[in-house]
Amino acid sequence: LHGKHFEFVSEVSGGAHAPGDGFAVEEALVLSFGFEGVAEGVAEVQDAAEASFALVGGDHFGFDADGLSDDVVDDVVALLHEPIEPAAEPAVAPHPVVMLSEPWAEPEWALQVRLFGRAEVIDAAGSVAEFERMKALELVVWLSLHRGQSTRSSARTALWEMEVRAATFANVVSDARRGLGRLVVPPADDEWIGRTLTEDLPLHPSVVTDADLLRARVKAARTREGRDAIEVLRPGLELVRGVPLLDTGFLWSDAEGHMSSLVMLATAAAVELGTLYLDEGDADGVFWATGRGLAVLPGHEELIALRMRALAQQGDRAGVRHEWESYLRGLAADSWSGAEPAAKLQALSRELLP
């Protein structure tokens, strides 16, 4: 019967009724109900009027009303006129969401401009490009950080504090092209630094930065969990070799905010990887990840907190204390910090070192 519809006779004749007679129809108003809703109505009337229902004529419900007063019959008829809500669907527990990770591949590249640590350009094998002029390397670095907006005039303004002759700039551009081309031969009919008849000075798309690759891995890792995320993110953090543009003296990098942007990228990636390792209970991984970040920005509070939590997770209270005290000593030695520990780290130290 489940799933079928049956019709209720909504008006019944008065008078005496023998058991099993059902009802005669007087200008019957027929309503259609779903079977599950009908069953609920039947149960309610049975409880209220002690009447029994049965199928009549194959597709109608009747009931045995022997001994019931007219008032009770009226109540039953009124009940059958009321709309009956269909039975609610049984609650189904939601299935746990399972993140299915697709294989991730690093974007293809031919030359990598290394911004973390000492600036240099390498190929896929790790060989380093050689330039005759330091300005040629600086030009390549500048171009890698100004994609889509690199022009000859803006490059000359950034690299030189004073007006420079066009011939001098042309020699630097040529040196940069030769240095890149000696390391990796450019594609046919193309150059790593494009030749144009306009102000544009484009860098080939296959020349990427270590920061580009790290950003791509951070983004990909955020769509994954646990060890899968770690496997994607760790190679990106391996590219972080220290303070960005170490010992270069590129004045434009500070003025344009590139240094702070690179520092934030590296420390954020270190925090994310350290947190993933902490969730896995891998203290060695936490220390490796946070060590990479602290090499860029010593005393970074979130990285210090991760190290303290990893030591506490191992039950190493002495290690926690050592980490906390090392942080305090670093603050005291830094004249810019004001020697005031972060409130969050103070709270964490009280939590882990009661």
XYZ file of C-alpha atoms in Angstrom:
354
model
C 0.000 0.000 0.000
C 2.916 2.324 0.599
C 3.136 5.076 -1.975
C -0.481 4.700 -3.268
C -3.245 7.251 -2.778
C -6.667 6.484 -1.327
C -9.835 8.559 -1.161
C -11.742 9.379 1.989
C -15.514 9.784 1.869
C -15.940 13.071 3.672
C -19.694 12.945 4.431
C -21.562 9.977 5.884
C -25.235 9.207 6.439
C -26.655 9.349 9.925
C -28.607 6.683 11.711
C -27.724 3.244 12.991
C -24.988 1.256 11.313
C -24.307 -2.400 11.562
C -20.715 -3.555 11.998
C -18.949 -3.712 8.646
C -21.613 -1.663 6.809
C -19.519 1.353 6.044
C -21.394 4.521 5.092
C -23.790 5.577 2.410
C -22.671 8.586 0.426
C -24.783 11.776 0.429
C -23.340 14.296 -2.032
C -19.976 12.983 -1.036
C -16.987 15.320 -1.132
C -13.978 13.190 -1.913
C -10.500 14.203 -0.736
C -7.291 12.529 -1.780
C -4.507 11.857 0.720
C -1.179 10.139 0.594
C -1.250 6.751 2.319
C 1.285 7.705 5.033
C -0.785 10.774 5.955
C -3.960 8.675 6.038
C -2.350 6.196 8.376
C -1.609 8.954 10.865
C -5.228 10.185 10.651
C -6.561 6.672 11.152
C -4.494 6.169 14.283
C -5.724 9.465 15.733
C -9.411 8.628 15.145
C -8.955 5.137 16.512
C -7.565 6.566 19.731
C -10.302 9.218 20.000
C -13.416 7.328 18.943
C -12.485 3.657 19.361
C -13.545 3.078 15.773
C -11.921 0.621 13.413
C -11.070 1.478 9.815
C -11.036 -0.828 6.850
C -10.718 -0.531 3.082
C -14.134 -0.354 1.424
C -14.606 -0.973 -2.262
C -10.911 -1.371 -2.897
C -10.002 2.328 -2.895
C -12.112 3.907 -0.100
C -11.797 3.902 3.662
C -14.858 3.257 5.789
C -15.165 2.673 9.501
C -17.339 0.701 11.889
C -19.291 3.336 13.843
C -21.660 1.009 15.701
C -22.671 2.617 18.951
C -21.091 6.002 18.223
C -23.164 9.097 18.788
C -23.867 11.596 16.022
C -21.505 14.056 17.754
C -18.627 11.581 17.526
C -19.448 10.893 13.879
C -19.395 14.642 13.251
C -16.001 14.844 14.923
C -14.674 12.083 12.695
C -15.994 13.801 9.581
C -14.437 17.091 10.726
C -11.112 15.346 11.240
C -11.228 13.892 7.741
C -11.794 17.393 6.350
C -8.605 18.655 7.974
C -5.530 18.693 5.734
C -3.141 15.984 6.723
C 0.533 16.808 6.411
C 2.504 14.164 4.567
C 4.854 12.186 6.744
C 8.182 13.873 7.180
C 11.103 12.230 5.533
C 13.219 10.361 8.080
C 16.235 12.336 9.170
C 19.335 11.158 7.425
C 22.702 11.813 8.981
C 24.864 13.786 6.564
C 27.698 11.890 5.029
C 31.127 13.080 6.141
C 32.760 15.319 3.552
C 35.783 13.624 2.092
C 38.253 15.867 0.291
C 39.485 14.040 -2.773
C 42.830 15.499 -3.713
C 43.756 15.550 -7.343
C 47.427 15.153 -8.204
C 49.117 18.539 -8.191
C 51.959 19.496 -10.461
C 54.199 22.513 -10.113
C 53.871 25.072 -12.929
C 56.443 24.462 -15.632
C 59.407 26.832 -15.774
C 62.793 27.126 -17.486
C 64.509 29.751 -15.326
C 63.899 30.585 -11.681
C 64.734 33.942 -10.130
C 65.595 33.248 -6.515
C 64.428 36.051 -4.236
C 64.741 34.350 -0.840
C 68.334 34.574 0.329
C 70.956 35.872 -2.074
C 69.444 36.899 -5.410
C 70.363 34.697 -8.376
C 68.898 32.976 -11.411
C 69.042 29.183 -11.762
C 67.906 26.509 -14.206
C 66.071 23.294 -13.343
C 69.370 21.577 -12.497
C 70.363 24.334 -10.075
C 73.078 25.898 -12.237
C 73.461 29.651 -11.692
C 73.366 32.278 -14.427
C 76.417 34.535 -14.736
C 76.219 38.197 -15.625
C 79.003 40.651 -16.407
C 77.238 43.486 -14.561
C 75.433 43.430 -11.233
C 72.861 45.752 -12.786
C 71.930 42.985 -15.246
C 70.931 40.681 -12.378
C 69.087 43.548 -10.703
C 67.203 44.200 -13.927
C 66.091 40.544 -14.145
C 64.925 40.640 -10.517
C 63.060 43.904 -11.120
C 61.375 42.519 -14.237
C 60.295 39.363 -12.361
C 58.525 41.523 -9.760
C 56.856 43.880 -12.232
C 55.148 41.607 -14.720
C 52.586 43.349 -16.878
C 53.903 46.771 -16.008
C 57.597 46.615 -16.907
C 58.709 49.433 -19.194
C 62.124 50.745 -20.132
C 61.574 54.109 -18.502
C 60.270 52.637 -15.214
C 63.183 50.176 -15.088
C 65.719 52.954 -15.638
C 64.095 55.071 -12.938
C 64.099 52.207 -10.415
C 67.652 50.955 -11.031
C 69.400 54.320 -11.206
C 69.001 57.223 -8.829
C 70.075 59.637 -11.556
C 69.570 60.028 -15.272
C 71.375 57.313 -17.221
C 72.320 57.297 -20.875
C 70.243 55.151 -23.229
C 73.384 53.308 -24.355
C 74.188 52.323 -20.769
C 70.706 50.943 -20.228
C 70.830 49.081 -23.560
C 74.111 47.434 -22.533
C 72.585 46.250 -19.249
C 69.560 44.781 -21.068
C 71.869 42.981 -23.528
C 73.982 41.606 -20.672
C 70.851 40.300 -18.960
C 69.684 38.591 -22.170
C 73.098 36.985 -22.742
C 73.378 35.754 -19.145
C 69.977 34.073 -19.247
C 70.532 32.697 -22.744
C 73.875 31.150 -21.847
C 72.255 29.210 -19.013
C 69.175 28.079 -20.942
C 68.678 28.597 -24.674
C 65.446 30.557 -25.191
C 62.607 29.184 -27.349
C 62.978 29.546 -31.107
C 62.362 33.084 -32.379
C 62.046 34.358 -28.815
C 64.115 35.921 -26.038
C 63.953 35.617 -22.256
C 63.697 39.414 -22.196
C 61.516 40.398 -25.123
C 62.594 42.699 -27.941
C 59.926 45.270 -28.722
C 59.615 48.518 -30.644
C 57.704 50.063 -27.760
C 58.416 51.004 -24.159
C 57.449 47.505 -23.000
C 60.207 45.276 -21.660
C 58.537 41.905 -20.997
C 60.032 38.915 -19.204
C 59.230 35.509 -20.710
C 56.475 33.551 -18.865
C 58.841 30.597 -18.381
C 61.031 32.770 -16.154
C 59.441 32.522 -12.696
C 60.415 33.426 -9.142
C 60.726 31.174 -6.118
C 57.987 33.342 -4.586
C 55.667 32.487 -7.498
C 56.230 28.788 -6.902
C 55.738 29.117 -3.151
C 52.442 30.991 -3.627
C 51.198 28.279 -5.962
C 52.011 25.581 -3.411
C 50.410 27.472 -0.533
C 47.215 27.833 -2.564
C 47.218 24.149 -3.534
C 47.944 22.970 0.020
C 44.894 24.835 1.314
C 42.651 22.497 -0.706
C 44.186 19.444 0.965
C 44.503 17.972 4.426
C 47.107 16.308 6.593
C 50.041 14.589 4.950
C 48.702 15.340 1.492
C 48.883 19.074 2.219
C 52.335 18.683 3.762
C 53.688 16.952 0.661
C 52.530 19.857 -1.491
C 53.661 22.692 0.779
C 57.042 21.486 2.059
C 58.886 21.723 -1.294
C 57.688 25.312 -1.545
C 59.112 26.210 1.851
C 62.386 24.551 0.875
C 62.798 27.452 -1.574
C 63.004 29.877 1.361
C 66.743 30.144 2.000
C 66.769 33.219 4.220
C 66.074 36.950 4.234
C 64.785 38.108 0.818
C 67.302 39.773 -1.519
C 70.100 39.321 0.988
C 73.037 41.747 0.597
C 71.781 43.121 -2.696
C 71.175 46.728 -1.779
C 68.277 47.053 -4.232
C 66.815 50.318 -2.900
C 63.599 50.028 -4.909
C 62.682 46.697 -3.257
C 62.141 48.364 0.122
C 60.525 51.488 -1.276
C 57.978 49.466 -3.275
C 57.145 47.087 -0.415
C 58.522 43.933 -2.038
C 60.681 43.039 0.952
C 57.794 43.083 3.427
C 55.565 41.200 0.997
C 58.142 38.427 0.603
C 58.700 38.215 4.368
C 54.949 37.871 4.957
C 54.690 35.169 2.298
C 57.514 33.116 3.799
C 56.361 33.377 7.420
C 52.724 32.643 6.529
C 53.786 29.516 4.634
C 55.961 28.457 7.587
C 53.044 28.915 9.998
C 50.726 26.859 7.782
C 53.202 24.020 7.365
C 54.143 24.097 11.051
C 50.478 23.864 12.006
C 49.976 20.886 9.687
C 52.942 19.123 11.286
C 51.652 19.947 14.781
C 48.274 18.422 13.942
C 50.126 15.287 12.842
C 52.100 15.182 16.097
C 55.347 15.582 14.150
C 57.609 17.771 16.324
C 60.574 17.444 13.972
C 58.438 18.732 11.129
C 57.247 21.656 13.260
C 60.835 22.652 14.038
C 61.905 22.335 10.415
C 59.035 24.510 9.140
C 59.313 27.135 11.853
C 63.082 27.225 11.418
C 62.618 28.229 7.783
C 60.299 31.042 8.789
C 62.483 32.260 11.645
C 65.435 32.480 9.259
C 63.432 35.154 7.433
C 61.987 36.906 10.491
C 63.569 35.979 13.851
C 61.240 36.185 16.831
C 58.046 35.739 14.796
C 55.414 35.155 17.491
C 53.251 32.545 15.772
C 56.303 30.491 14.850
C 57.622 30.639 18.428
C 54.187 29.576 19.695
C 54.179 26.548 17.374
C 57.578 25.464 18.681
C 56.416 25.794 22.290
C 53.274 23.784 21.593
C 55.240 21.061 19.806
C 57.551 20.712 22.826
C 54.585 20.654 25.196
C 52.961 17.993 23.028
C 56.026 15.830 23.672
C 55.902 16.554 27.402
C 59.171 18.488 27.234
C 58.552 21.311 29.712
C 62.250 22.124 29.899
C 62.247 22.615 26.147
C 59.208 24.871 26.371
C 60.941 26.977 29.010
C 64.114 27.172 26.918
C 62.144 28.327 23.865
C 60.298 30.947 25.897
C 63.461 32.284 27.510
C 65.272 32.387 24.160
C 62.426 34.475 22.813
C 62.722 36.874 25.754
C 66.476 37.190 25.252
C 65.912 37.975 21.584
C 63.486 40.742 22.526
C 65.919 42.231 24.998
C 68.654 42.304 22.336
C 66.389 44.015 19.785
C 66.350 47.747 20.381
C 63.324 48.139 18.065
C 61.046 45.712 19.900
C 60.661 47.641 23.143
C 61.444 44.384 25.006
C 57.724 43.688 25.511
C 56.684 40.074 24.847
C 53.495 39.508 22.868
C 50.396 39.102 25.006
C 49.468 35.847 23.255
C 52.877 34.347 23.953
C 52.693 35.447 27.573
C 49.341 33.696 27.905
C 50.724 30.595 26.204
C 53.723 30.490 28.527
C 51.389 30.643 31.550
C 49.322 27.846 30.046
C 52.260 25.558 29.274
C 54.454 26.524 32.239
C 52.044 26.755 35.204
